[in-house]
Coordinates of C-alpha atoms and ligand atoms in Angstrom, one line a residue:
M298 CA -0.1 19.6 21.8
T299 CA 1.6 16.2 21.1
L300 CA -0.1 13.5 19.5
S301 CA 1.5 10.2 19.0
C302 CA 0.9 6.7 17.5
L303 CA 3.0 3.7 17.9
G304 CA 4.2 2.8 14.7
I305 CA 7.2 0.5 13.6
G306 CA 9.2 3.3 13.3
I307 CA 10.4 2.8 9.8
S308 CA 13.4 5.0 9.3
S309 CA 14.2 7.3 6.2
L310 CA 15.6 10.0 4.9
H311 CA 12.4 11.7 4.8
E312 CA 10.8 11.4 7.9
I313 CA 10.3 15.0 9.1
A314 CA 7.9 17.7 7.7
I315 CA 7.0 20.8 9.2
G316 CA 3.6 22.8 7.3
D317 CA 0.4 24.3 8.0
A318 CA -2.3 21.7 8.5
Y319 CA -4.8 21.4 5.7
L320 CA -8.1 19.4 7.5
L321 CA -10.0 17.3 4.8
Q322 CA -13.6 18.0 5.4
Q323 CA -14.5 14.4 5.7
H324 CA -16.7 14.4 8.6
T325 CA -20.5 13.4 7.3
P326 CA -22.8 14.7 9.8
E327 CA -25.5 11.8 11.4
I328 CA -28.4 11.2 9.2
N329 CA -31.8 10.6 10.6
K330 CA -35.0 10.3 9.2
R331 CA -36.9 13.7 8.6
E332 CA -39.8 15.0 6.8
I333 CA -40.6 18.5 5.4
S334 CA -43.7 20.1 4.8
A335 CA -45.2 19.9 1.6
E336 CA -44.8 23.5 0.5
S337 CA -41.2 23.5 0.8
T338 CA -40.9 20.2 -1.5
E339 CA -39.5 22.1 -4.4
Q340 CA -37.2 24.1 -2.4
E341 CA -35.8 20.8 -1.1
V342 CA -35.5 19.4 -4.6
A343 CA -33.1 22.4 -5.6
R344 CA -31.4 22.1 -2.3
Y345 CA -30.3 18.5 -3.5
A346 CA -29.7 19.5 -6.7
N347 CA -27.4 22.2 -5.7
A348 CA -25.7 19.6 -3.6
L349 CA -25.0 17.5 -6.6
T350 CA -23.6 20.4 -8.8
S351 CA -21.4 21.2 -5.9
A352 CA -19.9 17.6 -5.5
R353 CA -19.7 17.7 -9.3
N354 CA -17.6 20.7 -9.2
K355 CA -15.4 19.6 -6.6
L356 CA -14.8 16.2 -8.6
T357 CA -14.4 18.5 -11.6
T358 CA -11.8 20.8 -9.9
I359 CA -9.8 17.9 -8.5
R360 CA -9.4 16.3 -12.2
Q361 CA -8.4 19.7 -13.5
Q362 CA -5.5 19.9 -11.0
I363 CA -4.0 16.4 -11.7
P364 CA -0.8 17.2 -13.9
G365 CA -0.6 15.5 -17.6
E366 CA 2.2 13.0 -16.5
T367 CA 0.0 11.4 -13.9
A368 CA -1.2 7.8 -14.3
K369 CA -4.3 7.4 -16.3
D370 CA -5.8 5.2 -13.7
I371 CA -6.2 8.6 -11.2
R372 CA -8.2 10.1 -13.9
A373 CA -10.5 6.8 -14.4
F374 CA -10.8 7.2 -10.4
I375 CA -12.4 10.5 -10.7
D376 CA -14.3 9.7 -13.7
T377 CA -16.0 6.6 -12.5
H378 CA -17.3 8.8 -9.4
L379 CA -18.6 11.7 -11.8
L380 CA -20.2 9.1 -13.7
M381 CA -21.9 7.6 -10.7
L382 CA -23.0 11.2 -9.8
E383 CA -24.9 11.5 -13.0
D384 CA -26.3 7.9 -12.6
S385 CA -30.1 8.2 -12.0
A386 CA -29.9 6.3 -8.8
L387 CA -28.2 9.3 -7.1
S388 CA -29.7 12.3 -10.0
E389 CA -33.2 11.3 -9.9
A390 CA -34.0 8.6 -7.4
P391 CA -33.6 10.5 -4.2
I392 CA -35.6 13.6 -5.7
E393 CA -38.4 11.1 -6.4
L394 CA -38.5 10.3 -2.8
I395 CA -38.2 13.9 -1.7
R396 CA -41.4 14.7 -4.0
Q397 CA -43.4 11.3 -3.2
H398 CA -42.8 11.1 0.7
H399 CA -41.6 14.7 1.7
Y400 CA -38.1 13.5 2.8
S401 CA -35.4 15.7 3.8
A402 CA -32.6 15.7 0.9
E403 CA -30.2 14.3 3.4
W404 CA -32.9 11.3 4.4
A405 CA -33.6 10.7 0.7
L406 CA -30.3 10.2 -0.3
Q407 CA -29.7 8.0 2.7
V408 CA -32.4 5.6 1.8
R409 CA -31.3 5.5 -1.7
R410 CA -27.7 4.8 -0.6
D411 CA -28.7 2.1 1.5
E412 CA -30.5 0.2 -1.3
L413 CA -27.5 0.7 -3.6
V414 CA -25.2 -0.7 -1.0
K415 CA -27.4 -3.6 -0.5
I416 CA -27.2 -4.2 -4.3
F417 CA -23.3 -4.5 -4.0
D418 CA -23.2 -6.3 -1.3
E419 CA -25.5 -9.1 -2.8
M420 CA -23.3 -9.1 -5.9
E421 CA -22.0 -12.5 -7.1
D422 CA -18.7 -10.9 -8.5
P423 CA -16.2 -10.2 -5.4
Y424 CA -14.5 -7.8 -7.7
L425 CA -17.8 -5.9 -8.4
R426 CA -18.7 -6.2 -4.8
T427 CA -15.9 -4.0 -3.9
R428 CA -17.0 -1.4 -5.9
K429 CA -19.3 -0.3 -3.2
D430 CA -16.8 2.0 -2.0
D431 CA -17.1 4.3 -4.7
V432 CA -20.7 4.8 -3.8
E433 CA -20.0 5.4 -0.4
H434 CA -17.2 7.8 -1.4
V435 CA -19.8 9.7 -4.2
V436 CA -22.6 9.7 -1.7
G437 CA -20.2 11.4 1.0
L438 CA -19.5 14.1 -1.2
V439 CA -23.2 15.0 -1.7
Q440 CA -23.9 14.4 2.1
I441 CA -21.0 17.0 2.7
A442 CA -22.2 19.6 0.6
L443 CA -25.9 19.3 1.8
A444 CA -24.3 20.0 5.4
G445 CA -22.8 23.1 3.8
G446 CA -19.2 21.8 3.5
N447 CA -17.5 20.7 0.2
E448 CA -15.0 23.8 0.1
P449 CA -12.8 23.1 -3.4
P450 CA -9.2 21.7 -2.0
P451 CA -6.9 24.6 -2.3
D452 CA -5.3 24.6 -5.9
N453 CA -1.9 23.3 -4.6
L454 CA -1.1 21.6 -1.2
H455 CA 2.6 22.6 -1.2
D456 CA 4.1 22.2 2.2
R457 CA 0.8 21.6 3.4
I458 CA 0.3 18.8 6.0
V459 CA -3.2 16.9 5.1
V460 CA -5.2 15.7 8.1
A461 CA -7.8 13.2 7.1
R462 CA -10.0 10.4 8.7
D463 CA -8.6 8.0 6.0
L464 CA -7.3 8.4 2.5
T465 CA -7.5 6.2 -0.7
P466 CA -4.4 5.6 -2.5
A467 CA -5.9 7.8 -5.1
D468 CA -6.0 10.5 -2.6
T469 CA -2.5 9.9 -1.7
I470 CA -1.2 10.0 -5.1
L471 CA -3.1 13.2 -6.2
M472 CA -1.9 14.9 -3.4
K473 CA 1.5 13.9 -4.1
H474 CA 1.4 15.7 -7.2
Q475 CA 0.1 18.9 -5.7
G476 CA 3.1 19.0 -3.5
V477 CA 1.7 17.8 -0.1
A478 CA 4.5 17.7 2.7
A479 CA 3.0 14.9 4.8
F480 CA -0.3 13.0 6.0
V481 CA -1.8 12.3 9.2
T482 CA -4.6 10.1 9.3
E483 CA -7.2 8.9 12.0
F484 CA -7.5 5.2 10.7
G485 CA -5.0 2.7 9.4
G486 CA -1.7 0.6 10.5
P487 CA 1.9 1.6 9.4
L488 CA 1.5 -1.3 7.3
S489 CA -2.0 -0.4 5.8
H490 CA -1.7 -0.1 2.0
T491 CA -2.1 3.8 1.8
A492 CA 0.8 4.0 4.3
I493 CA 3.0 1.7 2.4
L494 CA 1.9 4.1 -0.7
A495 CA 2.8 7.4 1.3
R496 CA 6.3 5.7 2.3
S497 CA 7.0 4.8 -1.4
L498 CA 6.1 8.1 -2.5
G499 CA 8.6 9.4 -0.1
I500 CA 5.7 11.3 2.0
P501 CA 6.2 11.6 5.6
A502 CA 2.9 10.1 7.3
V503 CA 1.7 9.3 10.7
V504 CA -1.5 7.1 10.7
G505 CA -3.9 5.9 13.4
I506 CA -3.9 9.3 15.4
H507 CA -7.6 9.1 16.9
Q508 CA -9.8 12.1 16.6
A509 CA -6.8 13.6 14.6
T510 CA -9.5 15.8 12.5
Q511 CA -10.9 17.2 15.7
L512 CA -8.1 17.7 17.9
L513 CA -5.9 19.7 15.0
Q514 CA -7.0 22.8 13.8
Q515 CA -7.0 24.1 10.3
G516 CA -4.0 26.3 9.5
E517 CA -2.1 25.5 12.5
T518 CA 1.8 24.7 12.2
L519 CA 2.4 21.0 12.6
V520 CA 5.6 19.0 12.8
V521 CA 5.1 15.0 11.5
D522 CA 7.8 13.0 12.6
G523 CA 7.3 10.0 10.7
A524 CA 10.0 7.8 12.5
Q525 CA 8.6 8.3 16.0
G526 CA 4.7 8.1 14.7
V527 CA 4.3 11.7 16.3
V528 CA 2.7 15.0 15.5
L529 CA 3.2 18.1 17.2
A530 CA 1.0 20.7 16.9
Q531 CA 2.0 24.5 17.5
P532 CA 5.4 23.6 18.3
S533 CA 7.3 25.8 20.9
P534 CA 10.1 27.9 19.2
K535 CA 12.6 25.7 20.7
M536 CA 10.7 22.6 19.2
L537 CA 10.4 24.1 16.0
V538 CA 14.2 24.7 15.7
H539 CA 14.9 21.2 16.9
Y540 CA 13.0 19.7 13.9
Q541 CA 14.4 22.3 11.4
N542 CA 17.9 21.2 12.5
R543 CA 17.1 17.4 12.4
M544 CA 15.4 18.3 9.0
R545 CA 18.6 20.0 7.8
A546 CA 21.0 17.1 9.0
L547 CA 18.8 14.5 7.2
E548 CA 19.3 16.2 4.0
L549 CA 22.7 16.6 4.7
R550 CA 23.0 12.8 5.1
E551 CA 20.9 12.1 2.0
A552 CA 23.2 14.4 0.0
E553 CA 26.2 12.5 1.3
L554 CA 24.7 9.2 0.6
R555 CA 24.1 10.1 -2.9
R556 CA 27.4 11.1 -3.7
H557 CA 28.4 7.1 -3.2
I558 CA 25.3 6.2 -5.1
D559 CA 27.0 4.3 -8.0
L560 CA 29.1 2.1 -5.9
P561 CA 27.6 -1.5 -5.7
A562 CA 26.2 -2.9 -2.7
F563 CA 29.2 -5.3 -1.7
T564 CA 29.7 -5.8 1.9
H565 CA 33.1 -4.8 3.5
D566 CA 34.4 -8.6 3.0
G567 CA 33.4 -8.6 -0.6
E568 CA 29.8 -10.3 -1.1
R569 CA 27.4 -8.8 -3.7
I570 CA 24.4 -8.2 -2.2
A571 CA 21.3 -7.7 -4.5
L572 CA 19.1 -4.3 -3.9
F573 CA 15.9 -4.3 -5.2
A574 CA 12.8 -2.2 -5.3
N575 CA 9.1 -2.6 -4.7
I576 CA 7.0 -0.4 -7.0
E577 CA 3.4 0.2 -7.8
L578 CA 3.3 3.1 -9.3
P579 CA 4.6 4.5 -12.9
E580 CA 6.5 6.9 -11.0
D581 CA 8.3 4.3 -8.9
I582 CA 10.4 3.4 -12.1
D583 CA 12.2 6.6 -12.0
A584 CA 12.6 6.6 -8.4
T585 CA 14.1 2.8 -8.9
L586 CA 16.5 4.0 -11.4
Q587 CA 17.4 7.0 -9.5
N588 CA 18.4 5.1 -6.3
R589 CA 20.3 2.4 -8.6
A590 CA 18.5 -0.7 -7.7
D591 CA 19.4 -3.7 -9.2
G592 CA 16.0 -4.7 -10.3
V593 CA 12.5 -4.7 -8.9
G594 CA 11.8 -7.2 -6.6
L595 CA 7.9 -6.5 -6.1
F596 CA 5.8 -5.0 -8.4
R597 CA 2.2 -4.7 -6.6
T598 CA -0.3 -5.0 -9.5
E599 CA -3.6 -4.0 -7.6
F600 CA -3.2 -0.4 -8.3
L601 CA -4.0 -1.3 -12.1
Y602 CA -7.5 -3.0 -11.0
M603 CA -8.1 -0.2 -8.7
N604 CA -10.6 3.1 -9.3
R605 CA -12.3 1.6 -12.3
R606 CA -15.5 -0.4 -13.3
T607 CA -14.1 -3.7 -14.5
P608 CA -11.0 -5.3 -14.3
P609 CA -8.1 -4.4 -16.8
T610 CA -8.1 -6.2 -20.0
E611 CA -5.1 -8.8 -20.9
E612 CA -3.7 -5.8 -23.3
E613 CA -3.9 -3.0 -20.5
Q614 CA -2.1 -5.0 -18.4
L615 CA 0.4 -6.1 -21.1
E616 CA 0.8 -2.4 -21.9
A617 CA 1.5 -1.5 -18.2
Y618 CA 4.0 -4.3 -17.9
L619 CA 5.9 -3.6 -21.2
A620 CA 5.8 0.1 -19.8
A621 CA 7.7 -1.3 -16.6
V622 CA 9.9 -3.8 -18.4
D623 CA 10.8 -0.6 -20.8
G624 CA 11.5 1.8 -18.5
L625 CA 13.5 -0.3 -16.1
K626 CA 16.1 -0.4 -19.0
G627 CA 17.3 -4.3 -18.6
I628 CA 17.2 -4.5 -15.2
P629 CA 15.0 -7.8 -13.7
I630 CA 11.6 -7.1 -12.6
T631 CA 9.3 -9.5 -10.4
I632 CA 5.7 -8.9 -11.2
R633 CA 3.4 -10.2 -8.5
T634 CA 0.1 -11.5 -9.4
L635 CA -3.1 -9.7 -8.0
D636 CA -3.3 -9.7 -4.3
L637 CA -6.8 -7.8 -3.9
G638 CA -8.6 -8.1 -0.8
A639 CA -8.4 -7.2 2.8
D640 CA -6.2 -3.6 3.0
K641 CA -6.1 -3.8 -0.9
T642 CA -9.5 -3.2 -2.3
T643 CA -10.8 -1.7 -5.5
S644 CA -11.1 1.9 -4.1
G645 CA -8.7 1.5 -1.2
N646 CA -10.7 2.1 2.0
G647 CA -13.1 -0.7 2.3
C648 CA -12.8 -4.4 2.6
L649 CA -14.4 -7.5 0.6
P650 CA -17.5 -8.6 2.5
S651 CA -16.0 -11.1 4.9
V652 CA -16.3 -11.2 8.8
N653 CA -12.5 -11.2 8.7
P654 CA -11.3 -9.8 5.3
A655 CA -7.8 -10.7 6.1
L656 CA -8.4 -14.4 6.3
G657 CA -11.1 -14.5 3.7
L658 CA -10.7 -14.2 -0.2
R659 CA -7.8 -12.5 -0.8
A660 CA -5.1 -12.8 -3.6
I661 CA -4.1 -16.3 -4.6
R662 CA -7.4 -17.5 -3.3
L663 CA -9.5 -15.1 -5.2
C664 CA -7.5 -15.7 -8.4
L665 CA -7.8 -19.3 -8.3
K666 CA -11.7 -18.8 -7.8
E667 CA -11.6 -16.3 -10.6
P668 CA -9.9 -17.6 -13.4
R669 CA -11.7 -15.2 -15.6
L670 CA -9.9 -12.7 -13.6
F671 CA -6.6 -14.5 -13.3
I672 CA -5.8 -15.9 -16.6
P673 CA -5.8 -12.5 -18.5
Q674 CA -2.9 -11.4 -15.7
L675 CA -1.3 -14.5 -16.4
R676 CA -1.3 -14.1 -20.1
A677 CA -0.3 -10.5 -19.7
I678 CA 2.8 -11.5 -17.6
L679 CA 4.0 -14.2 -19.5
R680 CA 3.9 -11.9 -22.7
A681 CA 5.7 -9.5 -21.1
S682 CA 8.4 -11.8 -20.3
A683 CA 9.4 -12.2 -24.0
K684 CA 10.7 -8.5 -23.7
G685 CA 12.7 -8.3 -21.0
P686 CA 13.7 -10.2 -17.8
V687 CA 10.4 -10.9 -16.2
R688 CA 9.9 -13.2 -12.9
L689 CA 6.5 -14.1 -12.1
M690 CA 5.6 -14.2 -8.3
I691 CA 2.6 -15.7 -6.2
P692 CA 1.2 -13.9 -3.0
M693 CA -0.3 -15.8 -0.1
L694 CA 0.4 -19.1 -0.8
S695 CA -0.7 -21.4 2.1
S696 CA -1.1 -24.9 0.8
L697 CA 0.7 -27.2 -1.9
Q698 CA -2.6 -27.8 -3.5
Q699 CA -3.0 -24.1 -4.1
L700 CA 0.6 -23.7 -5.5
Q701 CA -0.3 -27.2 -7.8
D702 CA -3.3 -25.2 -9.1
T703 CA -1.3 -22.4 -9.9
L704 CA 1.5 -24.0 -11.8
D705 CA -1.0 -25.9 -13.8
L706 CA -3.0 -23.0 -14.6
I707 CA 0.6 -21.1 -15.5
E708 CA 1.6 -24.1 -17.7
Q709 CA -1.8 -24.3 -19.5
T710 CA -1.6 -20.6 -20.4
K711 CA 1.8 -21.0 -21.6
R712 CA 0.5 -23.8 -23.9
D713 CA -2.5 -21.9 -25.0
L714 CA -0.2 -18.7 -25.8
Q715 CA 2.3 -21.2 -27.8
A716 CA -0.9 -22.3 -29.9
E717 CA -2.0 -18.7 -30.6
G718 CA 1.6 -17.8 -31.7
L719 CA 2.4 -15.6 -28.9
D720 CA 5.5 -15.1 -27.7
F721 CA 6.9 -15.7 -23.9
D722 CA 10.0 -16.5 -21.9
P723 CA 9.0 -20.7 -21.5
Q724 CA 12.0 -20.5 -18.7
I725 CA 10.3 -17.4 -17.0
P726 CA 11.0 -17.9 -13.3
V727 CA 7.9 -18.5 -10.8
G728 CA 8.2 -17.7 -7.2
G729 CA 6.1 -17.5 -4.1
M730 CA 5.6 -15.2 -1.3
I731 CA 6.1 -16.7 2.0
E732 CA 3.7 -14.6 4.2
I733 CA 1.4 -17.0 6.1
P734 CA 3.1 -18.9 8.9
A735 CA 2.2 -22.3 7.6
A736 CA 4.0 -21.7 4.5
A737 CA 6.8 -20.4 6.2
I738 CA 6.7 -23.7 8.7
T739 CA 6.7 -26.0 5.5
A740 CA 8.8 -23.6 3.0
R741 CA 10.9 -26.7 2.2
S742 CA 8.3 -28.0 0.3
F743 CA 7.4 -24.5 -1.6
A744 CA 11.1 -24.2 -2.2
R745 CA 11.3 -27.6 -4.0
Q746 CA 8.5 -26.6 -6.4
L747 CA 9.4 -22.8 -6.8
D748 CA 12.4 -21.2 -8.6
F749 CA 12.7 -18.6 -5.8
L750 CA 10.8 -17.3 -2.6
S751 CA 10.3 -13.9 -1.2
I752 CA 9.3 -13.5 2.5
G753 CA 6.4 -11.0 2.8
T754 CA 6.9 -9.8 6.3
N755 CA 3.7 -7.6 6.6
D756 CA 1.5 -10.1 6.4
L757 CA 3.9 -13.0 7.8
I758 CA 4.0 -10.6 11.2
Q759 CA 0.4 -9.9 11.1
Y760 CA -0.5 -13.6 10.9
T761 CA 1.8 -14.6 13.1
L762 CA 1.1 -12.4 15.9
A763 CA -2.7 -12.2 14.9
V764 CA -2.2 -8.4 14.7
D765 CA -4.3 -6.8 12.1
R766 CA -1.9 -4.4 10.0
M767 CA -4.7 -2.0 9.6
D768 CA -5.8 -1.5 13.1
E769 CA -4.7 1.3 14.9
E770 CA -5.7 -0.2 18.3
V771 CA -3.1 -3.1 18.3
N772 CA -0.5 -2.0 15.6
F773 CA 2.0 -1.4 18.9
L774 CA 1.9 -5.4 18.9
F775 CA 3.4 -5.5 15.7
D776 CA 7.2 -7.1 16.1
P777 CA 9.2 -8.1 13.6
L778 CA 11.6 -8.8 16.4
H779 CA 9.1 -11.1 18.1
P780 CA 11.1 -14.4 18.3
A781 CA 8.4 -16.5 16.6
V782 CA 8.8 -14.4 13.7
L783 CA 12.5 -14.4 13.4
Q784 CA 12.3 -18.1 13.9
L785 CA 9.7 -18.4 10.8
I786 CA 11.9 -16.1 8.8
R787 CA 15.3 -18.5 9.8
T788 CA 13.1 -21.5 8.9
T789 CA 12.3 -19.9 5.4
I790 CA 15.8 -18.8 4.6
D791 CA 17.2 -22.3 5.4
A792 CA 14.4 -23.6 3.2
A793 CA 15.8 -22.1 0.2
L794 CA 19.1 -22.5 0.8
E795 CA 18.6 -26.3 1.2
A796 CA 17.1 -26.3 -2.0
N797 CA 19.4 -23.9 -3.4
I798 CA 17.1 -21.3 -4.8
P799 CA 17.3 -17.6 -4.3
I800 CA 15.6 -16.1 -1.4
G801 CA 14.5 -12.3 -0.6
M802 CA 12.6 -10.3 1.7
C803 CA 10.1 -7.9 0.3
G804 CA 8.0 -6.7 3.2
E805 CA 8.6 -3.5 4.9
M806 CA 11.1 -5.0 7.3
A807 CA 13.7 -5.2 4.3
G808 CA 13.7 -1.7 4.1
D809 CA 14.1 -0.8 7.8
P810 CA 17.8 0.0 8.2
R811 CA 17.6 -0.9 11.6
F812 CA 17.0 -4.5 10.5
T813 CA 19.6 -4.7 7.4
R814 CA 22.3 -6.3 9.4
L815 CA 20.3 -8.8 11.2
L816 CA 18.8 -9.9 7.7
L817 CA 22.1 -10.0 6.5
G818 CA 23.6 -12.4 9.3
M819 CA 20.6 -14.7 8.9
G820 CA 21.6 -15.2 5.2
L821 CA 19.7 -13.1 3.3
R822 CA 21.4 -11.8 0.1
E823 CA 18.3 -10.3 -1.9
L824 CA 16.5 -7.3 0.0
S825 CA 13.5 -5.3 -1.9
M826 CA 12.3 -2.1 -0.3
Q827 CA 10.7 1.1 -1.0
P828 CA 13.2 3.1 -3.4
S829 CA 13.8 5.7 -1.3
A830 CA 15.2 3.3 1.4
L831 CA 18.0 2.0 -0.7
L832 CA 20.4 4.8 -0.1
E833 CA 20.6 4.0 3.3
T834 CA 20.5 0.3 3.2
R835 CA 23.4 0.2 0.5
E836 CA 25.7 2.4 2.9
I837 CA 24.8 -0.1 5.8
I838 CA 25.6 -3.1 3.5
R839 CA 29.0 -1.4 2.5
S840 CA 30.4 -1.1 6.0
S841 CA 29.4 -4.5 7.1
N842 CA 31.1 -7.7 7.6
L843 CA 29.1 -10.9 7.0
K844 CA 31.6 -13.4 8.8
D845 CA 31.3 -10.8 11.7
L846 CA 27.3 -10.8 11.4
G847 CA 26.9 -14.1 11.1
Q848 CA 28.8 -14.5 14.7
R849 CA 26.5 -12.1 16.1
T850 CA 23.3 -13.7 14.6
R851 CA 24.2 -16.9 16.0
E852 CA 24.9 -15.1 19.7
F853 CA 21.5 -13.5 18.9
F854 CA 19.8 -16.8 18.3
A855 CA 21.4 -18.5 21.1
Q856 CA 19.7 -16.0 23.7
L857 CA 16.1 -15.7 21.4
Y858 CA 14.0 -17.3 23.9
E859 CA 15.9 -15.9 27.0
G860 CA 13.6 -12.8 27.8
E861 CA 13.7 -9.2 26.7
I862 CA 15.6 -9.3 23.3
T863 CA 15.3 -5.8 22.1
P864 CA 18.4 -4.5 24.3
L865 CA 20.3 -7.6 22.9
F866 CA 19.1 -6.9 19.2
D867 CA 20.5 -3.3 19.9
R868 CA 23.9 -4.2 21.6
L869 CA 24.6 -6.6 18.8
F870 CA 23.2 -4.8 15.8
T871 CA 22.5 -1.2 16.0
N872 CA 25.8 0.1 17.5
D873 CA 28.8 1.4 15.5
H874 CA 30.7 -1.7 16.7
A875 CA 28.4 -4.1 15.1
H876 CA 29.8 -3.0 11.5
Ligands
PEP947 C1 4.2 -8.2 2.5 O1 2.8 -9.1 3.0 O2 4.9 -8.0 3.4 C2 4.3 -8.0 1.1 C3 5.3 -7.3 0.5 O3 2.8 -7.9 0.5 P1 1.9 -6.8 0.5 O4 2.4 -5.5 1.6 O5 1.5 -6.0 -0.5 O6 0.5 -7.3 1.2
MG948 MG1 1.6 -9.4 1.7

């Protein structure tokens, strides 16, 4: 059986995996009101108590399996869930309902769950509101136990392919440590946060496969082709050999590329291109150094805020930023201020309560509304800048007023630090992400006030084409080569060049080797990507001639509005003669 999902086909050296399916039991049965007889009340209470124990055991087992070097945040995530299980809202309140109203354990839990969710929904603080996802997660564990599920996960997932409805970022990282070979999920688009995380961890993944948990069987052999967005179940021996050969060819190619790893990214005609890494987790720092990045072009800081009860303090953040600055051994790091909301919620699989979260209170909008959330982060980033080359980057800018408010806040924070005698780099470069079409169209005005720009194509494409990056139903429309997208990228690059400030790209498009030559031809000299894509991109740069690519790009843009552009793109940029 072949299941497929249209992805944007990011090619990488780790795009294929072969292994046995491990189906995560994430299905919770539908729950309806049911009452039990008075005599069986205590039996029902005992059943509920057993389910709590089983959920607790499951979490404890997972916690014990976390290796020592894993980020503290992962442990904190599990601890938060264990605490929630102990809370009287889940440990006692449902039992009261069973005793008083003779509700079934399932229904008693459901009633309490609905009450809790309502409380979270009504919370003023948008950060706390997002904790609702944790409640759902913990209740889900108890529901599964009541339905007789909750098998503890195997001790190690070595070479297994995990099939799930959805995965939180914490699940993804945990499984990476357990040696998982690949992921297949029912929900999400290739640019959802979990997919980006999987990619940065070098795990092949196909997301958005409808009903995957029902169509695929526990233990059957699967082939996951992350580049094509294809999952093959029980492949024929011929197919298996084909994919084994492809895996082998990719391994050989990687070994070949690694031989040139220390050669800097000069084009064939001698221009140096800056190759930066996108990072998020402590483990990404090693990958950044191993792949010889020139710096970090995007440090996503949301992970520090996820999986915990309260936002991290200034000191906690400072510790994390200094660890990154130290770990990077002197290469520059661009720390992006918080971009919570939409695809990045505090537990990774829910949304801030807005009818349309991607258009709602997210990123800089949330930060400006909640200075108590924002200022500790600004202080921590500024303080970290005293210890190494740090740049500060603002996500999701759409208006100049917003930019002005942010710059004012940064200046005020600098004055406060100075008054307190705390060190920072007074010249810290402040840049902005261009990821909203309005900002791209008016990039000139942003370029005049900022020290650098970085194009975030994941959001820029989502907002330009009105395609939800998380939605598996429409992600086939997500097209980096859409003329409108290319036009906006070009406008942004031209604005930065005119203002004489550095311009880079840190969306996934920058790490897709198919687009490297076009982006160089359009004038980009700084690309930031998942560390595993650096090897291949460096090789393409080294074989490219900028003059030639400039010409091809002009030819391409001259025909941009003439019809189907993919064949033209392929002819100009993907064939060997385009080098
Ligand atoms: C982007 O939007 O392209 C980007 C890099 O930011 P994120 O994926 O974190 O939203
Ligand atoms: Mg973005």
